[in-house]
Coordinates of C-alpha atoms in Angstrom, one line a residue:
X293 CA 24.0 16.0 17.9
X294 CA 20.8 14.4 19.2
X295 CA 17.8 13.9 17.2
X296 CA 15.1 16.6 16.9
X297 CA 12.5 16.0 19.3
X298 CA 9.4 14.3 17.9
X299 CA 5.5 14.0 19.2
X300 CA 6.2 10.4 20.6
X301 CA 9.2 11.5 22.0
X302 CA 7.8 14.2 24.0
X303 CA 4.9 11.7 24.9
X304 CA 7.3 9.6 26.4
X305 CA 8.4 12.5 28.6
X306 CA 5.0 12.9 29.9
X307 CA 3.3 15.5 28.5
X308 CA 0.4 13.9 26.7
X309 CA -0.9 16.4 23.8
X310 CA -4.2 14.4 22.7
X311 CA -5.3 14.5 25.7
X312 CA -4.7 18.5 26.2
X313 CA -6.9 18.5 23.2
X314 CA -9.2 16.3 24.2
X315 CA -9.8 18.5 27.7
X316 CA -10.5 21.5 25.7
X317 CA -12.9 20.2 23.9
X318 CA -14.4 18.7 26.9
X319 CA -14.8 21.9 28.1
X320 CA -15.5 24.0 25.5
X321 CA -19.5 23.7 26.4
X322 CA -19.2 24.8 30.0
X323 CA -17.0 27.7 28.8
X324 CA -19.9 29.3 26.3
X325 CA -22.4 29.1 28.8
X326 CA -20.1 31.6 31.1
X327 CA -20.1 34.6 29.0
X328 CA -21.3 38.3 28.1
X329 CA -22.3 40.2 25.8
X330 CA -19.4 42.0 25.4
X331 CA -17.1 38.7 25.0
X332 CA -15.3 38.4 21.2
X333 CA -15.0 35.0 19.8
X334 CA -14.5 31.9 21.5
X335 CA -12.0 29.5 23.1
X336 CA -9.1 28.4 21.4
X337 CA -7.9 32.0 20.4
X338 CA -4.0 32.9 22.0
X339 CA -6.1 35.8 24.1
X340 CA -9.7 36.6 24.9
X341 CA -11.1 39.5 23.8
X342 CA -13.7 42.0 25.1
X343 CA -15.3 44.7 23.7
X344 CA -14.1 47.6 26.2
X345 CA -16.6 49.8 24.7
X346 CA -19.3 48.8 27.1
X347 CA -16.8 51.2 29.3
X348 CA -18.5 54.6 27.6
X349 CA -21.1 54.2 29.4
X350 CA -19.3 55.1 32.7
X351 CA -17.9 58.5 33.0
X352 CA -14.8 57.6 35.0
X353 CA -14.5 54.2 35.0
X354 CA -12.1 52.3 37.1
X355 CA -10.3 48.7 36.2
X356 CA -10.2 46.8 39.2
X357 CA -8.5 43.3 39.0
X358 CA -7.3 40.3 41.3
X359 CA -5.9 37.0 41.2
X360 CA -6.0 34.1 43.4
X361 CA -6.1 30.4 44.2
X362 CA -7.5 27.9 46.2
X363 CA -4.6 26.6 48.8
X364 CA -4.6 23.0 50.1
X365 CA -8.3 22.3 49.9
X366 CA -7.5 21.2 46.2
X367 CA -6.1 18.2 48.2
X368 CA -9.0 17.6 49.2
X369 CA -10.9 17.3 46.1
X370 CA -7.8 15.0 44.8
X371 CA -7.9 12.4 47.8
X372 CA -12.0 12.6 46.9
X373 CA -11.6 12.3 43.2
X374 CA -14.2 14.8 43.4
X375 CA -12.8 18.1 40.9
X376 CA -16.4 20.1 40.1
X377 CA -16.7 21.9 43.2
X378 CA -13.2 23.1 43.6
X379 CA -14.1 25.8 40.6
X380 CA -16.7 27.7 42.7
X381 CA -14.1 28.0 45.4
X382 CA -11.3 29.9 42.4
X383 CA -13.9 32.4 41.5
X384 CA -15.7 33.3 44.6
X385 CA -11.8 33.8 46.0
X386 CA -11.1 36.0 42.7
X387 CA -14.6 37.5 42.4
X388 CA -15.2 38.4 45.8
X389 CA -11.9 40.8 46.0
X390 CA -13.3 42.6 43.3
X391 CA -16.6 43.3 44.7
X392 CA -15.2 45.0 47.7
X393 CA -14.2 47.9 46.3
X394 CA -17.8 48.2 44.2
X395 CA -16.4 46.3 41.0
X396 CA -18.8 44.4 38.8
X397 CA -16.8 41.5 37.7
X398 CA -16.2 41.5 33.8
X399 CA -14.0 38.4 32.5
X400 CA -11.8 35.9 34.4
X401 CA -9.0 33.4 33.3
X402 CA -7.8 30.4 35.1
X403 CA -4.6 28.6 35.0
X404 CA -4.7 24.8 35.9
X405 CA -1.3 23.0 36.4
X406 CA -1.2 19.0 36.9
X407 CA 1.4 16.5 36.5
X408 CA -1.3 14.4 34.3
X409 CA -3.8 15.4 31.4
X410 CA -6.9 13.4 32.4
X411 CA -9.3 14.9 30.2
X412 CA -12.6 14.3 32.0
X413 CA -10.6 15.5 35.4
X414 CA -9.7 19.1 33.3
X415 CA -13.5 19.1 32.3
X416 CA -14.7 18.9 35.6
X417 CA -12.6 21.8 37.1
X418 CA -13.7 23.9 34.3
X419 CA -17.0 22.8 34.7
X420 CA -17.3 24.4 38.0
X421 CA -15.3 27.3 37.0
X422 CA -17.7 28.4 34.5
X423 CA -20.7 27.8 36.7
X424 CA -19.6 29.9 39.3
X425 CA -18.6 32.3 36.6
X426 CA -22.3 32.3 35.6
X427 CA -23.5 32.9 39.1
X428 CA -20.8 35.8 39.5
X429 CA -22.4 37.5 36.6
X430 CA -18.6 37.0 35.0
X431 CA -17.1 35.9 31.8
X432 CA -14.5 32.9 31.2
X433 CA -13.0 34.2 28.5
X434 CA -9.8 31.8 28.6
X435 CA -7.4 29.8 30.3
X436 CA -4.3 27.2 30.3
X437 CA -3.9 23.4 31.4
X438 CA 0.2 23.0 31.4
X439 CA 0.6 19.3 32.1
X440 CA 3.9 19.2 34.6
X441 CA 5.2 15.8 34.9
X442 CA 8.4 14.8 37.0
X443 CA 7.2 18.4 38.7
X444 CA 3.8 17.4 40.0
X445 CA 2.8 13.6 40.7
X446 CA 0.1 11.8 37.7
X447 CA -2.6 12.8 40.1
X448 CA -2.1 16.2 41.5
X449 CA -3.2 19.5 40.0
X450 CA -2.9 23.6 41.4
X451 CA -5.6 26.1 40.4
X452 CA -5.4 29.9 40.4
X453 CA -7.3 32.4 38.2
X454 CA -7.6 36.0 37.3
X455 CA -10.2 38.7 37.3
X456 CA -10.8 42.2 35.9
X457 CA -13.5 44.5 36.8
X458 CA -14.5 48.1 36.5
X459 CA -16.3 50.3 39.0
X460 CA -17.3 54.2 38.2
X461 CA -14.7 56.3 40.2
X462 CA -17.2 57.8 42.4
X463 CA -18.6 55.2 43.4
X464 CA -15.3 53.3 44.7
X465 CA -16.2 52.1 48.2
X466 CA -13.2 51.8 51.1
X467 CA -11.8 53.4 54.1
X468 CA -12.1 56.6 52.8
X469 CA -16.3 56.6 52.8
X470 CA -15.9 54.5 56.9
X471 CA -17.6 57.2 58.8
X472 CA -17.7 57.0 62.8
X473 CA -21.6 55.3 63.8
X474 CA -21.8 53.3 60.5
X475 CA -23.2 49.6 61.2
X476 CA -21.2 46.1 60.8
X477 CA -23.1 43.8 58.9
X478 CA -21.7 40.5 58.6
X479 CA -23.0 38.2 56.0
X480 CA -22.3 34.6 56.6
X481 CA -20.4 31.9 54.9
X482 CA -21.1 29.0 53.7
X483 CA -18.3 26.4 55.4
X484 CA -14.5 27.1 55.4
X485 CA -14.3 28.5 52.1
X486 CA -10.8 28.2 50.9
X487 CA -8.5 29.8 53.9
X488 CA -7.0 27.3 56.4
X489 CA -7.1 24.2 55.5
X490 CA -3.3 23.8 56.0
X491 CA -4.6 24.2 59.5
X492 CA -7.4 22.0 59.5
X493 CA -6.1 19.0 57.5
X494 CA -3.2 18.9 60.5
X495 CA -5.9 18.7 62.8
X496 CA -8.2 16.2 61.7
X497 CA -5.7 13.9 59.5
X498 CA -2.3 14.4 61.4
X499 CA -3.7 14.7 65.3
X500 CA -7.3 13.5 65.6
X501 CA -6.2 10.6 62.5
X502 CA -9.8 10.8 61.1
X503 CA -10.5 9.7 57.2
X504 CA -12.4 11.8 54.7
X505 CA -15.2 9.3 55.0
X506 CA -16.0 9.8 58.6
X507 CA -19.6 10.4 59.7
X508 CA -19.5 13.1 62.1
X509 CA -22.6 13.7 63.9
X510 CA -21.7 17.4 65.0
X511 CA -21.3 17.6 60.7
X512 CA -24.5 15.6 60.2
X513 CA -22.6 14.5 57.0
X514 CA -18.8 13.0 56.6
X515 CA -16.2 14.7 57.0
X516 CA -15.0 15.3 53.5
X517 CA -18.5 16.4 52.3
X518 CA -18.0 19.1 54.8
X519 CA -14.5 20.3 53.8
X520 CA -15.5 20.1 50.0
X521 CA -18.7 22.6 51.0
X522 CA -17.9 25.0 47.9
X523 CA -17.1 28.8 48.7
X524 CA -20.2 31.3 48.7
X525 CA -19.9 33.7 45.6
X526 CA -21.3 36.7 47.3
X527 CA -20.4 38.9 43.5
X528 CA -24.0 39.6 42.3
X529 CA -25.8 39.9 46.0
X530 CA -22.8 42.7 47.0
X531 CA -23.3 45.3 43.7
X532 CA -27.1 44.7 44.6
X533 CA -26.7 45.4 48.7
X534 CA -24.7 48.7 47.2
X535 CA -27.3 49.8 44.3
X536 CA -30.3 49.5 46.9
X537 CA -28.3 51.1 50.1
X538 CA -26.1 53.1 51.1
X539 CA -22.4 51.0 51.5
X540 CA -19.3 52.7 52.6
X541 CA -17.2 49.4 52.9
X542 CA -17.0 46.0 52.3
X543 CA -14.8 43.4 53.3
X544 CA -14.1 39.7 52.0
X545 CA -13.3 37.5 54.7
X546 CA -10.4 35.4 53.6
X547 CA -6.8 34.5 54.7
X548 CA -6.1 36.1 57.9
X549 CA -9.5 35.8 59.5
X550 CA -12.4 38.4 59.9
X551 CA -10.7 41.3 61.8
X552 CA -7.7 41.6 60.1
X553 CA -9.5 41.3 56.6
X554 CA -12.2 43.9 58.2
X555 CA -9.1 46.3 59.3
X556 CA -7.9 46.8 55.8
X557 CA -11.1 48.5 55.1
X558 CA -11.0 50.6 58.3
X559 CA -9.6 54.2 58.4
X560 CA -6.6 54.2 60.6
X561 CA -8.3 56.6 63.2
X562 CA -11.5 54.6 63.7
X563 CA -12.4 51.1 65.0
X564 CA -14.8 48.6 65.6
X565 CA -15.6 45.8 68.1
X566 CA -17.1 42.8 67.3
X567 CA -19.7 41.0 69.0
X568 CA -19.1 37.6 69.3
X569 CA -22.0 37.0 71.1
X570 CA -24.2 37.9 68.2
X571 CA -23.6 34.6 66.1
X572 CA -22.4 30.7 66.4
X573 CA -20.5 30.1 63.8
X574 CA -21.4 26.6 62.1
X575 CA -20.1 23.5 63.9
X576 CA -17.6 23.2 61.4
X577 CA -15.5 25.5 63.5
X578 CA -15.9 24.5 66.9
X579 CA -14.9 21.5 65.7
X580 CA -11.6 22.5 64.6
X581 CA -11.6 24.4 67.9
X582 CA -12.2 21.4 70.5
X583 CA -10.6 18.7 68.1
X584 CA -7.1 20.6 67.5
X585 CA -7.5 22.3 70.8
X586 CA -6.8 25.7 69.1
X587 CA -6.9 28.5 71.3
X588 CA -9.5 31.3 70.0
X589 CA -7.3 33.7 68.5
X590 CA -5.5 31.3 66.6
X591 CA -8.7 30.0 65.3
X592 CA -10.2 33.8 64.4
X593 CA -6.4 34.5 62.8
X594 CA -6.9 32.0 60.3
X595 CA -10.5 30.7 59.4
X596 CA -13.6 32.6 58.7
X597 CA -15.5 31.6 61.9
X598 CA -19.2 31.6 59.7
X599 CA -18.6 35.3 58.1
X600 CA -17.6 34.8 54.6
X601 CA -18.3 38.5 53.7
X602 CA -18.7 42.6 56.1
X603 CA -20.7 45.3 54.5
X604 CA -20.0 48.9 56.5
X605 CA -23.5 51.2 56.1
X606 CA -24.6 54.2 57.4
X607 CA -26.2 53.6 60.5
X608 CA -29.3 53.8 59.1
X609 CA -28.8 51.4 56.2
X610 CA -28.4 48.5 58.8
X611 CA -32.0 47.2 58.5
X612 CA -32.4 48.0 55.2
X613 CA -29.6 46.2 54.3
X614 CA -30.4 43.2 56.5
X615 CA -33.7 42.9 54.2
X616 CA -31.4 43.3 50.9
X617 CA -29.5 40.5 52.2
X618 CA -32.4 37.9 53.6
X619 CA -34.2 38.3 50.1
X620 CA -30.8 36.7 48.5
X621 CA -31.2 34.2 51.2
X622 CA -28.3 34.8 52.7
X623 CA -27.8 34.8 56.7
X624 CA -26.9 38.5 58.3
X625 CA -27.0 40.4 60.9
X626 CA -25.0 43.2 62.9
X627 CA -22.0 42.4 64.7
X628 CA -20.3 45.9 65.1
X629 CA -20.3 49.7 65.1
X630 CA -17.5 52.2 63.7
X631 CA -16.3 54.3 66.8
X632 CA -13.8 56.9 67.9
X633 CA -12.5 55.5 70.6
X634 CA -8.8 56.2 71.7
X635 CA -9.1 52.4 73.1
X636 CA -10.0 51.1 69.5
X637 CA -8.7 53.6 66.8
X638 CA -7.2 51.5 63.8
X639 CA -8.0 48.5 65.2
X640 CA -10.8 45.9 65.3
X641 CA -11.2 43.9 68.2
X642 CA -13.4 40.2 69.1
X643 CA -14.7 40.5 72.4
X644 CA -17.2 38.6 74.0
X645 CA -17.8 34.8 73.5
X646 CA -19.8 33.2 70.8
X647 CA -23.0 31.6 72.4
X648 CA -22.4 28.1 73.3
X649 CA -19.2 27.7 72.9
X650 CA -16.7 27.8 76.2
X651 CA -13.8 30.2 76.5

């Protein structure tokens, strides 16, 4: 029979316990400055806890919740030894697919997995977490590091998280409020975000060969400052933009690029065509474009092209809304307008061509 395993024996199969403990209470800081009111007790508890009685206040209220990651730009942040940013990217990803549907974001968790327990490393992902948790206008209310070794290398981590949030039933925004003549309103992004960076790391480190350190001129900044530009949380600006006009639809512009994310929000017998000629998205994306020499549609199937976020309003909530929008300080403008049209029912269409850039 073999011995009983012991603390230094499951040390010396990599999973480093002190320093699991010395992470959370690196982090235990950050987490108390992301919370609510409604939050019960603290970190270190085997759940969080909320006090769902804030809910009585809503007549019909609705539990929305999501749960997401960040993809391949946390390779990014590893080859940078840079882990504070990658935090705002989790939440605005988790956050963000709440607020479509008119949820105010309640309480998030995150799970971080890594082959290695650096505390300091842990604190810094946390760190970020909680700040964009505080700009969300959402609770951290828990979380777990599982240290992975032999599974992931000393240096590597994953990140994903999880959201609930509650909206009052009639108040649910989605295809079912898309009315023919209402206004497209895109609100722009702040970078990539955290969609395609399988895409873009094959361009600029497998084909173009060029290192995270790399001035680029286009960039005004290097190269990895640039893909490291954390997500925009748009939470907090989107349940104002509803409160102060009238929103049928929102859209978060993620995986799958702005039409297709736009379509899921569009009732099957309308449709919409976009004006590309009514923005240039950031030189971020060109440069993927004339770098990679990826065709147009490949590039629109897979990154955000400068919209990070689409708010459908009646026709004459467009300016209105525009205003709501520029006194967040937040780029917008219309791109689009619901039709019926046998040419563009249940679908949304690019046409056009960006200025500057050729087709």
């Amino acid at each position: 029979m073999s011995d009983p395993v012991t603390p230094s024996a499951y040390a010396e199969a990599g999973v480093d316990i002190e320093a699991a403990d010395t992470a959370v209470e690196l982090m235990k800081g950050w987490v108390a400055k992301a919370s609510r009111p409604e939050v019960i007790g603290g970190l270190g508890g085997f759940a969080g806890l909320f006090d769902a009685s804030a809910l009585t206040r809503y007549t019909r209220p609705l539990l929305a919740t999501s749960t997401d990651g960040v993809g391949t730009k946390v390779a990014i942040a590893q080859m940078m030894d840079v882990h504070d940013t990658i935090g705002h990217d989790l939440v605005g990803m988790v956050v963000d697919d709440l607020v479509v549907c008119g949820a105010e974001p309640l309480f998030m968790t995150d799970y971080i997995a890594t082959g290695r327990v650096v505390p300091e490393r842990i604190a810094a992902i946390v760190k970020g977490i909680a700040e964009a948790c505080v700009l969300a206008g959402c609770a951290l209310v828990g979380g777990e590091t599982a240290e992975h070794p032999g599974l992931l290398d000393p240096e590597e981590y994953d990140v994903a998280g999880a959201a609930t949030g509650v909206v009052e039933a009639d108040r649910l925004l989605g295809p079912g409020r898309v009315r023919p003549g209402d206004a497209v309103v895109a609100i722009g992004s702040s970078g990539l975000h955290s969609n395609g960076y399988s895409l873009v790391r094959h361009v600029f480190f497998t084909q173009a060969g060029w290192e995270l350190d790399r001035e680029v001129p286009e960039l005004g900044r290097t190269l990895g400052e640039e893909l490291l530009t954390p997500t925009r949380i748009y939470a907090r600006t989107c349940l104002d933009l509803a409160e102060q006009v009238e929103v049928h639809a929102m859209s978060h512009v993620t995986g799958g690029g702005l039409a297709a994310n736009l379509a899921r929000v569009m009732p099957v017998e309308l449709g919409v065509a976009l004006e590309r000629g009514t923005w240039t998205p950031g030189p971020v994306f060109d440069l993927v474009r004339q770098v990679g020499a990826v065709g147009q549609e490949d590039l629109e199937a897979t990154l955000n092209c400068g919209v990070g976020m689409v708010a459908v309003v009646a026709l004459d909530a467009a300016g209105p809304a525009l205003e709501v929008l520029a006194g967040h300080g937040l780029e917008a403008w219309v791109m689009g307008e619901v039709a019926v049209d046998p040419e563009q029912a249940g679908t949304v269409r690019m046409v056009g061509q960006h200025p500057g850039w050729r087709a």
